[in-house]
Amino acid sequence: MKKLLSLLLPLLLLLSGCGSQPPQVPQLTRVGFSQLGAESDWRVANTASMMESLSEENGYELLYENAKQRQANQLAAVRNFIVQGVDIIVIAPLEETGWDAVLQEAKNADIPVLIVDREVAVEDTELYLTQIGSDFLTEGLQAVHWLEETLKQREEPVNILHIQGTYGATAQLLRTKAIEDAVDAHENWRFAGQLSGDFTESKGYEVVRDFLAEHRDIDVIYSENDNMTFGAMRALDEAGIRYGLDGDVIIVSFDAVHRALEQCMAGKINLCVECNPLHGPRVDELIQQYLAGQAIPKQIFVEEQVFTPDMLTAELIAARAY
Ligand code: GYE
C-alpha cells in the first residue's frame, strides 16, 4: 500500500495542480505608436482604428504619441519608445526623409519597426519590417484618368488649381506626380496655381481665399485631401464661384471621408478618390504574423475605389466606417 501511494502521489499532485505555478496572466505586447498628427478627418479615423485594434483586449499595451505635424516630435517619440524597451514600434511618418538614424537606433535595440500609411525613404530597407498603406500613385492616376474622360471633348485651355498636402509626404509626392505628369502630357492643361494646404481645412481655406482674390479663371480644383477641399469650397462660396455638377469648377478630392461623400452626393464634389484609413486590424494582423515568426511582405497596399455623385446613396455613406 505504501509503495502504491509513493507511486501515485506524484501523479495525484500533478493532477491536482498542487505545487505548480499560479495561472499565468497572458503577456501584453508593448507597442509604441508614433502618429504624425490630427490634421484631417482621415487621420482621426486612422487613429481611432489603430487604438481600437491595439487594445488591451487584443493583447496590447499601447504607448501613443501624436507628433502634431512635426517630425522632430516623431523622432523624440520613437527614441522614447526605444528607451522604454517596447516590443514593437509603429510609425505613421510625416514625411519620407530623415528616418535613417532613428531607425538604425531601433534596429540596434532589436526593436522591429512597422511603417503605416505614408512611406519612409531610407537607404537600408532592412531598417523596417514592412510598410502598409495606400497606393498613392494609383489614387492620383485614377483621378487623372477620370479628368481625362470628363474633359476629352474640350479643346480650350483647362486651368487647374492644385492644392497640395504636406510637402515631402508620400501622399503629396505621388498625388502630385500624377497630376504634374498629366499636365505635361496634355497641351491644353495648365496649372492656374499650385498651393500648399498642409492637409488641413484652415490652410486650404486660406490659400484658396488668397488665390481667388487675384485670379478667378479656374476650371478644376485638384485637392490632395478632403479637408483642404472643404476649406477651398468655403473660399469659393465666399467668392461667389459655383462649383460641382452645376458649377463652373470641377472638384476632385482625395480621401472620401463621410463629409466629402455627402458633398459628392449633393453634387458639390465631382470626384472622390478613396483613401482607406482603417489600418488598425491590418497592423494587428501583421504584428501577430511577426510574433508567430511568419514571413511578411515588404510592402502592402490596400484596395481603394473612386466615387461620383451618381454612385452614392445615403445608405451607402452611412454604412461606411469613415
Ligand atoms: O490623405 C490626408 C491625411 O497620408 C493618406 O494624410 C494620408 C493623408 C490623407 O492628412 O487626409
mmCIF file of C-alpha atoms and ligand atoms in Angstrom:
data_model
loop_
_atom_site.group_PDB
_atom_site.id
_atom_site.type_symbol
_atom_site.label_atom_id
_atom_site.label_comp_id
_atom_site.label_asym_id
_atom_site.label_seq_id
_atom_site.Cartn_x
_atom_site.Cartn_y
_atom_site.Cartn_z
ATOM 1 C CA MET A 1 0.000 0.000 0.000
ATOM 2 C CA LYS A 2 2.783 2.354 0.996
ATOM 3 C CA LYS A 3 4.559 1.537 -2.207
ATOM 4 C CA LEU A 4 1.463 2.137 -4.224
ATOM 5 C CA LEU A 5 0.969 5.508 -2.542
ATOM 6 C CA SER A 6 4.513 6.606 -3.211
ATOM 7 C CA LEU A 7 3.982 5.757 -6.827
ATOM 8 C CA LEU A 8 0.647 7.502 -7.078
ATOM 9 C CA LEU A 9 1.456 10.586 -5.033
ATOM 10 C CA PRO A 10 3.428 12.483 -7.675
ATOM 11 C CA LEU A 11 0.692 11.713 -10.152
ATOM 12 C CA LEU A 12 -2.035 12.938 -7.768
ATOM 13 C CA LEU A 13 -0.069 16.103 -7.025
ATOM 14 C CA LEU A 14 0.325 16.728 -10.699
ATOM 15 C CA LEU A 15 -3.370 16.211 -11.385
ATOM 16 C CA SER A 16 -4.479 18.465 -8.508
ATOM 17 C CA GLY A 17 -2.150 21.171 -9.755
ATOM 18 C CA CYS A 18 -0.516 21.286 -6.370
ATOM 19 C CA GLY A 19 2.965 22.715 -6.430
ATOM 20 C CA SER A 20 2.549 24.106 -9.933
ATOM 21 C CA GLN A 21 2.849 27.877 -10.757
ATOM 22 C CA PRO A 22 -0.203 30.141 -10.325
ATOM 23 C CA PRO A 23 -2.051 30.561 -13.644
ATOM 24 C CA GLN A 24 -0.109 32.894 -15.930
ATOM 25 C CA VAL A 25 -1.597 36.255 -16.921
ATOM 26 C CA PRO A 26 -1.018 36.469 -20.676
ATOM 27 C CA GLN A 27 1.792 38.902 -21.512
ATOM 28 C CA LEU A 28 0.726 42.067 -23.329
ATOM 29 C CA THR A 29 2.707 43.078 -26.396
ATOM 30 C CA ARG A 30 4.002 46.600 -25.821
ATOM 31 C CA VAL A 31 3.591 48.755 -28.910
ATOM 32 C CA GLY A 32 4.828 52.332 -29.295
ATOM 33 C CA PHE A 33 2.784 54.149 -31.957
ATOM 34 C CA SER A 34 4.000 57.490 -33.278
ATOM 35 C CA GLN A 35 1.115 59.133 -35.124
ATOM 36 C CA LEU A 36 2.069 62.160 -37.227
ATOM 37 C CA GLY A 37 -0.813 64.425 -36.241
ATOM 38 C CA ALA A 38 -4.553 65.029 -36.189
ATOM 39 C CA GLU A 39 -4.729 67.244 -39.265
ATOM 40 C CA SER A 40 -7.696 65.688 -41.068
ATOM 41 C CA ASP A 41 -10.856 63.578 -40.797
ATOM 42 C CA TRP A 42 -8.834 60.787 -42.415
ATOM 43 C CA ARG A 43 -6.213 60.988 -39.666
ATOM 44 C CA VAL A 44 -8.811 60.963 -36.895
ATOM 45 C CA ALA A 45 -10.369 57.817 -38.404
ATOM 46 C CA ASN A 46 -6.921 56.270 -38.731
ATOM 47 C CA THR A 47 -6.014 56.940 -35.089
ATOM 48 C CA ALA A 48 -9.354 55.532 -33.900
ATOM 49 C CA SER A 49 -8.806 52.383 -35.959
ATOM 50 C CA MET A 50 -5.299 51.885 -34.556
ATOM 51 C CA MET A 51 -6.443 52.422 -30.959
ATOM 52 C CA GLU A 52 -9.321 50.032 -31.342
ATOM 53 C CA SER A 53 -7.144 47.253 -32.724
ATOM 54 C CA LEU A 54 -4.109 47.720 -30.494
ATOM 55 C CA SER A 55 -6.220 47.423 -27.357
ATOM 56 C CA GLU A 56 -5.594 45.580 -24.128
ATOM 57 C CA GLU A 57 -8.430 43.260 -25.036
ATOM 58 C CA ASN A 58 -6.480 42.265 -28.121
ATOM 59 C CA GLY A 59 -3.323 41.678 -26.087
ATOM 60 C CA TYR A 60 -1.537 45.029 -26.410
ATOM 61 C CA GLU A 61 -0.229 47.730 -24.178
ATOM 62 C CA LEU A 62 -0.264 50.795 -26.434
ATOM 63 C CA LEU A 63 2.010 53.786 -25.951
ATOM 64 C CA TYR A 64 0.593 56.505 -28.211
ATOM 65 C CA GLU A 65 2.191 59.803 -29.222
ATOM 66 C CA ASN A 66 0.709 62.482 -31.504
ATOM 67 C CA ALA A 67 3.507 64.455 -33.226
ATOM 68 C CA LYS A 68 1.283 67.380 -34.210
ATOM 69 C CA GLN A 69 2.669 67.504 -37.753
ATOM 70 C CA ARG A 70 6.303 67.924 -36.615
ATOM 71 C CA GLN A 71 8.917 65.350 -37.487
ATOM 72 C CA ALA A 72 11.110 66.402 -34.538
ATOM 73 C CA ASN A 73 8.277 65.295 -32.247
ATOM 74 C CA GLN A 74 8.111 61.943 -34.019
ATOM 75 C CA LEU A 75 11.840 61.359 -33.681
ATOM 76 C CA ALA A 76 11.634 62.149 -29.961
ATOM 77 C CA ALA A 77 8.665 59.804 -29.541
ATOM 78 C CA VAL A 78 10.462 56.927 -31.255
ATOM 79 C CA ARG A 79 13.580 57.454 -29.134
ATOM 80 C CA ASN A 80 11.391 57.428 -26.062
ATOM 81 C CA PHE A 81 9.833 54.110 -27.148
ATOM 82 C CA ILE A 82 13.338 52.674 -27.558
ATOM 83 C CA VAL A 83 14.308 53.787 -24.037
ATOM 84 C CA GLN A 84 11.143 52.205 -22.688
ATOM 85 C CA GLY A 85 12.032 48.940 -24.405
ATOM 86 C CA VAL A 86 8.740 48.375 -26.221
ATOM 87 C CA ASP A 87 8.322 45.156 -28.216
ATOM 88 C CA ILE A 88 7.365 46.853 -31.484
ATOM 89 C CA ILE A 89 7.364 50.405 -32.843
ATOM 90 C CA VAL A 90 4.734 51.581 -35.324
ATOM 91 C CA ILE A 91 5.306 54.853 -37.175
ATOM 92 C CA ALA A 92 2.916 56.836 -39.386
ATOM 93 C CA PRO A 93 5.633 59.116 -40.798
ATOM 94 C CA LEU A 94 5.004 62.777 -41.584
ATOM 95 C CA GLU A 95 7.458 62.927 -44.457
ATOM 96 C CA GLU A 96 9.596 60.395 -46.273
ATOM 97 C CA THR A 97 13.118 61.553 -45.454
ATOM 98 C CA GLY A 98 15.038 61.899 -42.185
ATOM 99 C CA TRP A 99 14.440 58.432 -40.726
ATOM 100 C CA ASP A 100 17.757 56.603 -41.220
ATOM 101 C CA ALA A 101 19.374 57.423 -37.883
ATOM 102 C CA VAL A 102 16.423 56.741 -35.610
ATOM 103 C CA LEU A 103 15.505 53.509 -37.413
ATOM 104 C CA GLN A 104 19.108 52.375 -37.030
ATOM 105 C CA GLU A 105 18.814 53.077 -33.292
ATOM 106 C CA ALA A 106 15.668 50.920 -33.126
ATOM 107 C CA LYS A 107 17.455 48.169 -35.003
ATOM 108 C CA ASN A 108 20.439 48.344 -32.649
ATOM 109 C CA ALA A 109 17.988 47.925 -29.775
ATOM 110 C CA ASP A 110 16.442 44.908 -31.572
ATOM 111 C CA ILE A 111 13.023 46.527 -31.829
ATOM 112 C CA PRO A 112 11.175 45.863 -35.070
ATOM 113 C CA VAL A 113 9.535 48.845 -36.765
ATOM 114 C CA LEU A 114 6.359 48.774 -38.796
ATOM 115 C CA ILE A 115 5.585 51.713 -41.106
ATOM 116 C CA VAL A 116 1.945 52.578 -41.645
ATOM 117 C CA ASP A 117 0.182 54.953 -44.094
ATOM 118 C CA ARG A 118 2.945 57.055 -45.742
ATOM 119 C CA GLU A 119 6.364 55.665 -46.627
ATOM 120 C CA VAL A 120 9.916 56.273 -45.426
ATOM 121 C CA ALA A 121 12.784 56.729 -47.875
ATOM 122 C CA VAL A 122 15.742 55.063 -46.147
ATOM 123 C CA GLU A 123 18.845 53.725 -47.793
ATOM 124 C CA ASP A 124 18.678 50.390 -45.970
ATOM 125 C CA THR A 125 15.160 48.983 -46.215
ATOM 126 C CA GLU A 126 16.109 46.307 -43.657
ATOM 127 C CA LEU A 127 15.658 49.066 -41.086
ATOM 128 C CA TYR A 128 11.932 48.365 -41.039
ATOM 129 C CA LEU A 129 9.863 45.215 -41.151
ATOM 130 C CA THR A 130 7.161 46.263 -43.570
ATOM 131 C CA GLN A 131 5.134 49.230 -44.805
ATOM 132 C CA ILE A 132 1.364 49.136 -45.121
ATOM 133 C CA GLY A 133 -0.643 51.924 -46.707
ATOM 134 C CA SER A 134 -2.281 53.234 -49.843
ATOM 135 C CA ASP A 135 -1.033 53.124 -53.392
ATOM 136 C CA PHE A 136 -0.946 56.918 -53.675
ATOM 137 C CA LEU A 137 0.237 56.960 -57.278
ATOM 138 C CA THR A 138 -2.661 54.761 -58.357
ATOM 139 C CA GLU A 139 -5.022 57.092 -56.489
ATOM 140 C CA GLY A 140 -3.612 60.046 -58.441
ATOM 141 C CA LEU A 141 -3.801 58.146 -61.725
ATOM 142 C CA GLN A 142 -7.428 57.244 -61.075
ATOM 143 C CA ALA A 143 -8.207 60.946 -60.594
ATOM 144 C CA VAL A 144 -6.291 61.892 -63.738
ATOM 145 C CA HIS A 145 -7.969 59.176 -65.760
ATOM 146 C CA TRP A 146 -11.410 60.410 -64.694
ATOM 147 C CA LEU A 147 -10.426 64.003 -65.566
ATOM 148 C CA GLU A 148 -9.189 62.908 -68.986
ATOM 149 C CA GLU A 149 -12.504 61.193 -69.685
ATOM 150 C CA THR A 150 -14.514 64.147 -68.412
ATOM 151 C CA LEU A 151 -12.550 66.732 -70.394
ATOM 152 C CA LYS A 152 -11.875 64.732 -73.544
ATOM 153 C CA GLN A 153 -14.126 66.857 -75.778
ATOM 154 C CA ARG A 154 -12.650 70.080 -74.518
ATOM 155 C CA GLU A 155 -10.140 71.925 -76.658
ATOM 156 C CA GLU A 156 -9.932 75.237 -74.809
ATOM 157 C CA PRO A 157 -7.349 75.559 -72.021
ATOM 158 C CA VAL A 158 -8.040 73.708 -68.773
ATOM 159 C CA ASN A 159 -6.887 75.764 -65.784
ATOM 160 C CA ILE A 160 -6.174 73.548 -62.800
ATOM 161 C CA LEU A 161 -5.800 74.838 -59.273
ATOM 162 C CA HIS A 162 -3.719 72.260 -57.452
ATOM 163 C CA ILE A 163 -3.879 72.214 -53.648
ATOM 164 C CA GLN A 164 -1.033 70.167 -52.242
ATOM 165 C CA GLY A 165 -0.662 68.337 -48.945
ATOM 166 C CA THR A 166 2.325 68.460 -46.602
ATOM 167 C CA TYR A 167 5.444 68.652 -48.774
ATOM 168 C CA GLY A 168 7.578 65.529 -48.700
ATOM 169 C CA ALA A 169 4.756 63.228 -47.546
ATOM 170 C CA THR A 170 4.187 60.220 -49.814
ATOM 171 C CA ALA A 171 0.511 61.145 -50.197
ATOM 172 C CA GLN A 172 1.596 64.557 -51.505
ATOM 173 C CA LEU A 173 4.521 63.403 -53.638
ATOM 174 C CA LEU A 174 2.623 60.757 -55.591
ATOM 175 C CA ARG A 175 -0.746 62.520 -55.940
ATOM 176 C CA THR A 176 1.280 65.485 -57.196
ATOM 177 C CA LYS A 177 3.270 63.319 -59.600
ATOM 178 C CA ALA A 178 0.073 62.013 -61.207
ATOM 179 C CA ILE A 179 -1.331 65.475 -61.968
ATOM 180 C CA GLU A 180 2.004 67.036 -62.949
ATOM 181 C CA ASP A 181 2.637 64.239 -65.455
ATOM 182 C CA ALA A 182 -0.884 64.718 -66.807
ATOM 183 C CA VAL A 183 -0.404 68.477 -67.204
ATOM 184 C CA ASP A 184 2.824 67.752 -69.101
ATOM 185 C CA ALA A 185 1.029 65.252 -71.308
ATOM 186 C CA HIS A 186 -1.940 67.456 -72.287
ATOM 187 C CA GLU A 187 -1.271 70.500 -74.377
ATOM 188 C CA ASN A 188 -4.316 72.414 -73.163
ATOM 189 C CA TRP A 189 -3.960 71.561 -69.450
ATOM 190 C CA ARG A 190 -2.097 74.021 -67.259
ATOM 191 C CA PHE A 191 -1.738 74.882 -63.598
ATOM 192 C CA ALA A 192 -3.538 78.059 -62.622
ATOM 193 C CA GLY A 193 -1.659 77.671 -59.344
ATOM 194 C CA GLN A 194 -0.063 75.136 -57.015
ATOM 195 C CA LEU A 195 -0.683 75.945 -53.368
ATOM 196 C CA SER A 196 0.272 74.189 -50.161
ATOM 197 C CA GLY A 197 -2.613 73.483 -47.798
ATOM 198 C CA ASP A 198 -0.685 71.149 -45.448
ATOM 199 C CA PHE A 199 -3.641 68.697 -45.490
ATOM 200 C CA THR A 200 -5.696 70.984 -43.216
ATOM 201 C CA GLU A 201 -9.040 72.679 -43.703
ATOM 202 C CA SER A 202 -7.900 76.043 -42.344
ATOM 203 C CA LYS A 203 -4.821 76.198 -44.566
ATOM 204 C CA GLY A 204 -6.846 75.006 -47.567
ATOM 205 C CA TYR A 205 -9.304 77.816 -46.973
ATOM 206 C CA GLU A 206 -6.635 80.500 -46.520
ATOM 207 C CA VAL A 207 -4.543 79.684 -49.589
ATOM 208 C CA VAL A 208 -7.559 79.401 -51.876
ATOM 209 C CA ARG A 209 -9.149 82.570 -50.496
ATOM 210 C CA ASP A 210 -5.915 84.499 -51.125
ATOM 211 C CA PHE A 211 -5.538 82.950 -54.553
ATOM 212 C CA LEU A 212 -9.097 83.838 -55.600
ATOM 213 C CA ALA A 213 -8.535 87.455 -54.599
ATOM 214 C CA GLU A 214 -6.127 87.682 -57.570
ATOM 215 C CA HIS A 215 -7.297 85.034 -60.077
ATOM 216 C CA ARG A 216 -10.712 83.663 -60.823
ATOM 217 C CA ASP A 217 -10.133 81.758 -64.014
ATOM 218 C CA ILE A 218 -10.129 78.149 -62.854
ATOM 219 C CA ASP A 219 -11.813 75.076 -64.321
ATOM 220 C CA VAL A 220 -10.641 72.329 -61.994
ATOM 221 C CA ILE A 221 -9.583 72.071 -58.370
ATOM 222 C CA TYR A 222 -7.387 69.027 -57.705
ATOM 223 C CA SER A 223 -7.157 68.885 -53.937
ATOM 224 C CA GLU A 224 -4.922 66.312 -52.269
ATOM 225 C CA ASN A 225 -7.286 65.734 -49.353
ATOM 226 C CA ASP A 226 -10.886 66.291 -48.328
ATOM 227 C CA ASN A 227 -10.205 68.758 -45.539
ATOM 228 C CA MET A 228 -8.361 71.133 -47.873
ATOM 229 C CA THR A 229 -11.308 70.670 -50.262
ATOM 230 C CA PHE A 230 -13.756 71.768 -47.565
ATOM 231 C CA GLY A 231 -11.635 74.864 -46.985
ATOM 232 C CA ALA A 232 -11.492 75.547 -50.728
ATOM 233 C CA MET A 233 -15.268 75.175 -51.031
ATOM 234 C CA ARG A 234 -15.756 77.765 -48.331
ATOM 235 C CA ALA A 235 -13.428 80.165 -50.157
ATOM 236 C CA LEU A 236 -15.304 79.538 -53.434
ATOM 237 C CA ASP A 237 -18.645 80.160 -51.700
ATOM 238 C CA GLU A 238 -17.361 83.447 -50.319
ATOM 239 C CA ALA A 239 -16.048 84.465 -53.743
ATOM 240 C CA GLY A 240 -19.396 83.599 -55.337
ATOM 241 C CA ILE A 241 -17.876 80.962 -57.633
ATOM 242 C CA ARG A 242 -20.093 77.973 -58.417
ATOM 243 C CA TYR A 243 -18.600 74.503 -58.407
ATOM 244 C CA GLY A 244 -19.583 70.858 -58.709
ATOM 245 C CA LEU A 245 -22.012 69.279 -61.163
ATOM 246 C CA ASP A 246 -23.896 72.508 -61.951
ATOM 247 C CA GLY A 247 -20.982 74.866 -61.427
ATOM 248 C CA ASP A 248 -18.032 76.316 -63.295
ATOM 249 C CA VAL A 249 -15.324 74.468 -61.370
ATOM 250 C CA ILE A 250 -14.862 70.692 -61.294
ATOM 251 C CA ILE A 251 -13.751 69.453 -57.886
ATOM 252 C CA VAL A 252 -11.572 66.379 -57.440
ATOM 253 C CA SER A 253 -10.778 65.370 -53.876
ATOM 254 C CA PHE A 254 -8.858 62.602 -52.137
ATOM 255 C CA ASP A 255 -9.851 60.501 -49.077
ATOM 256 C CA ALA A 256 -13.652 60.035 -49.485
ATOM 257 C CA VAL A 257 -14.474 60.606 -45.822
ATOM 258 C CA HIS A 258 -18.156 60.841 -44.823
ATOM 259 C CA ARG A 259 -18.439 64.603 -45.161
ATOM 260 C CA ALA A 260 -16.887 64.535 -48.632
ATOM 261 C CA LEU A 261 -19.140 61.734 -49.830
ATOM 262 C CA GLU A 262 -22.152 63.710 -48.616
ATOM 263 C CA GLN A 263 -20.940 66.735 -50.599
ATOM 264 C CA CYS A 264 -20.339 64.467 -53.566
ATOM 265 C CA MET A 265 -23.860 63.016 -53.341
ATOM 266 C CA ALA A 266 -25.161 66.608 -53.241
ATOM 267 C CA GLY A 267 -23.251 67.306 -56.482
ATOM 268 C CA LYS A 268 -20.738 69.702 -54.903
ATOM 269 C CA ILE A 269 -17.697 67.440 -55.330
ATOM 270 C CA ASN A 270 -17.389 65.794 -58.739
ATOM 271 C CA LEU A 271 -14.979 63.012 -57.821
ATOM 272 C CA CYS A 272 -13.959 61.463 -54.513
ATOM 273 C CA VAL A 273 -10.898 59.211 -54.663
ATOM 274 C CA GLU A 274 -10.957 56.819 -51.748
ATOM 275 C CA CYS A 275 -8.047 56.558 -49.336
ATOM 276 C CA ASN A 276 -8.658 53.888 -46.720
ATOM 277 C CA PRO A 277 -7.574 54.843 -43.157
ATOM 278 C CA LEU A 278 -8.641 51.634 -41.386
ATOM 279 C CA HIS A 279 -5.169 50.211 -40.864
ATOM 280 C CA GLY A 280 -5.683 49.055 -37.246
ATOM 281 C CA PRO A 281 -6.837 45.479 -37.969
ATOM 282 C CA ARG A 282 -4.154 45.081 -40.627
ATOM 283 C CA VAL A 283 -1.406 46.266 -38.292
ATOM 284 C CA ASP A 284 -2.695 43.910 -35.579
ATOM 285 C CA GLU A 285 -2.581 41.003 -38.026
ATOM 286 C CA LEU A 286 0.933 41.875 -39.179
ATOM 287 C CA ILE A 287 2.193 42.072 -35.607
ATOM 288 C CA GLN A 288 0.676 38.649 -34.889
ATOM 289 C CA GLN A 289 2.296 37.209 -38.002
ATOM 290 C CA TYR A 290 5.622 38.682 -36.964
ATOM 291 C CA LEU A 291 5.331 37.288 -33.425
ATOM 292 C CA ALA A 292 4.497 33.872 -34.859
ATOM 293 C CA GLY A 293 7.666 34.023 -36.927
ATOM 294 C CA GLN A 294 5.831 34.119 -40.253
ATOM 295 C CA ALA A 295 7.219 35.850 -43.327
ATOM 296 C CA ILE A 296 5.752 39.283 -44.026
ATOM 297 C CA PRO A 297 5.719 41.076 -47.393
ATOM 298 C CA LYS A 298 7.810 44.246 -47.502
ATOM 299 C CA GLN A 299 5.016 46.476 -48.807
ATOM 300 C CA ILE A 300 1.276 46.061 -48.602
ATOM 301 C CA PHE A 301 -1.279 48.220 -50.447
ATOM 302 C CA VAL A 302 -4.964 48.374 -49.560
ATOM 303 C CA GLU A 303 -7.877 48.237 -52.033
ATOM 304 C CA GLU A 304 -9.496 51.550 -52.920
ATOM 305 C CA GLN A 305 -12.037 52.954 -55.373
ATOM 306 C CA VAL A 306 -13.466 56.235 -56.676
ATOM 307 C CA PHE A 307 -16.935 57.732 -56.207
ATOM 308 C CA THR A 308 -19.007 60.044 -58.409
ATOM 309 C CA PRO A 309 -22.356 61.578 -57.362
ATOM 310 C CA ASP A 310 -24.448 59.032 -59.308
ATOM 311 C CA MET A 311 -22.908 56.143 -57.340
ATOM 312 C CA LEU A 312 -23.847 57.437 -53.904
ATOM 313 C CA THR A 313 -26.830 56.912 -51.627
ATOM 314 C CA ALA A 314 -27.342 57.937 -48.003
ATOM 315 C CA GLU A 315 -27.376 54.243 -47.019
ATOM 316 C CA LEU A 316 -24.084 53.553 -48.736
ATOM 317 C CA ILE A 317 -22.436 56.502 -46.984
ATOM 318 C CA ALA A 318 -23.906 55.593 -43.591
ATOM 319 C CA ALA A 319 -22.667 52.023 -43.934
ATOM 320 C CA ARG A 320 -19.073 53.151 -44.353
ATOM 321 C CA ALA A 321 -16.890 53.327 -41.267
ATOM 322 C CA TYR A 322 -15.272 56.696 -42.065
HETATM 323 O O1 GYE B 1 -4.996 61.731 -47.468
HETATM 324 C C1 GYE B 1 -4.826 63.114 -45.577
HETATM 325 C C2 GYE B 1 -4.007 62.991 -44.356
HETATM 326 O O2 GYE B 1 -1.308 60.187 -45.517
HETATM 327 C C3 GYE B 1 -3.138 59.181 -46.573
HETATM 328 O O3 GYE B 1 -2.852 62.337 -44.783
HETATM 329 C C4 GYE B 1 -2.677 60.176 -45.625
HETATM 330 C C5 GYE B 1 -3.152 61.575 -45.916
HETATM 331 C C6 GYE B 1 -4.626 61.767 -46.143
HETATM 332 O O4 GYE B 1 -3.837 64.130 -43.665
HETATM 333 O O5 GYE B 1 -6.139 63.449 -45.317
#
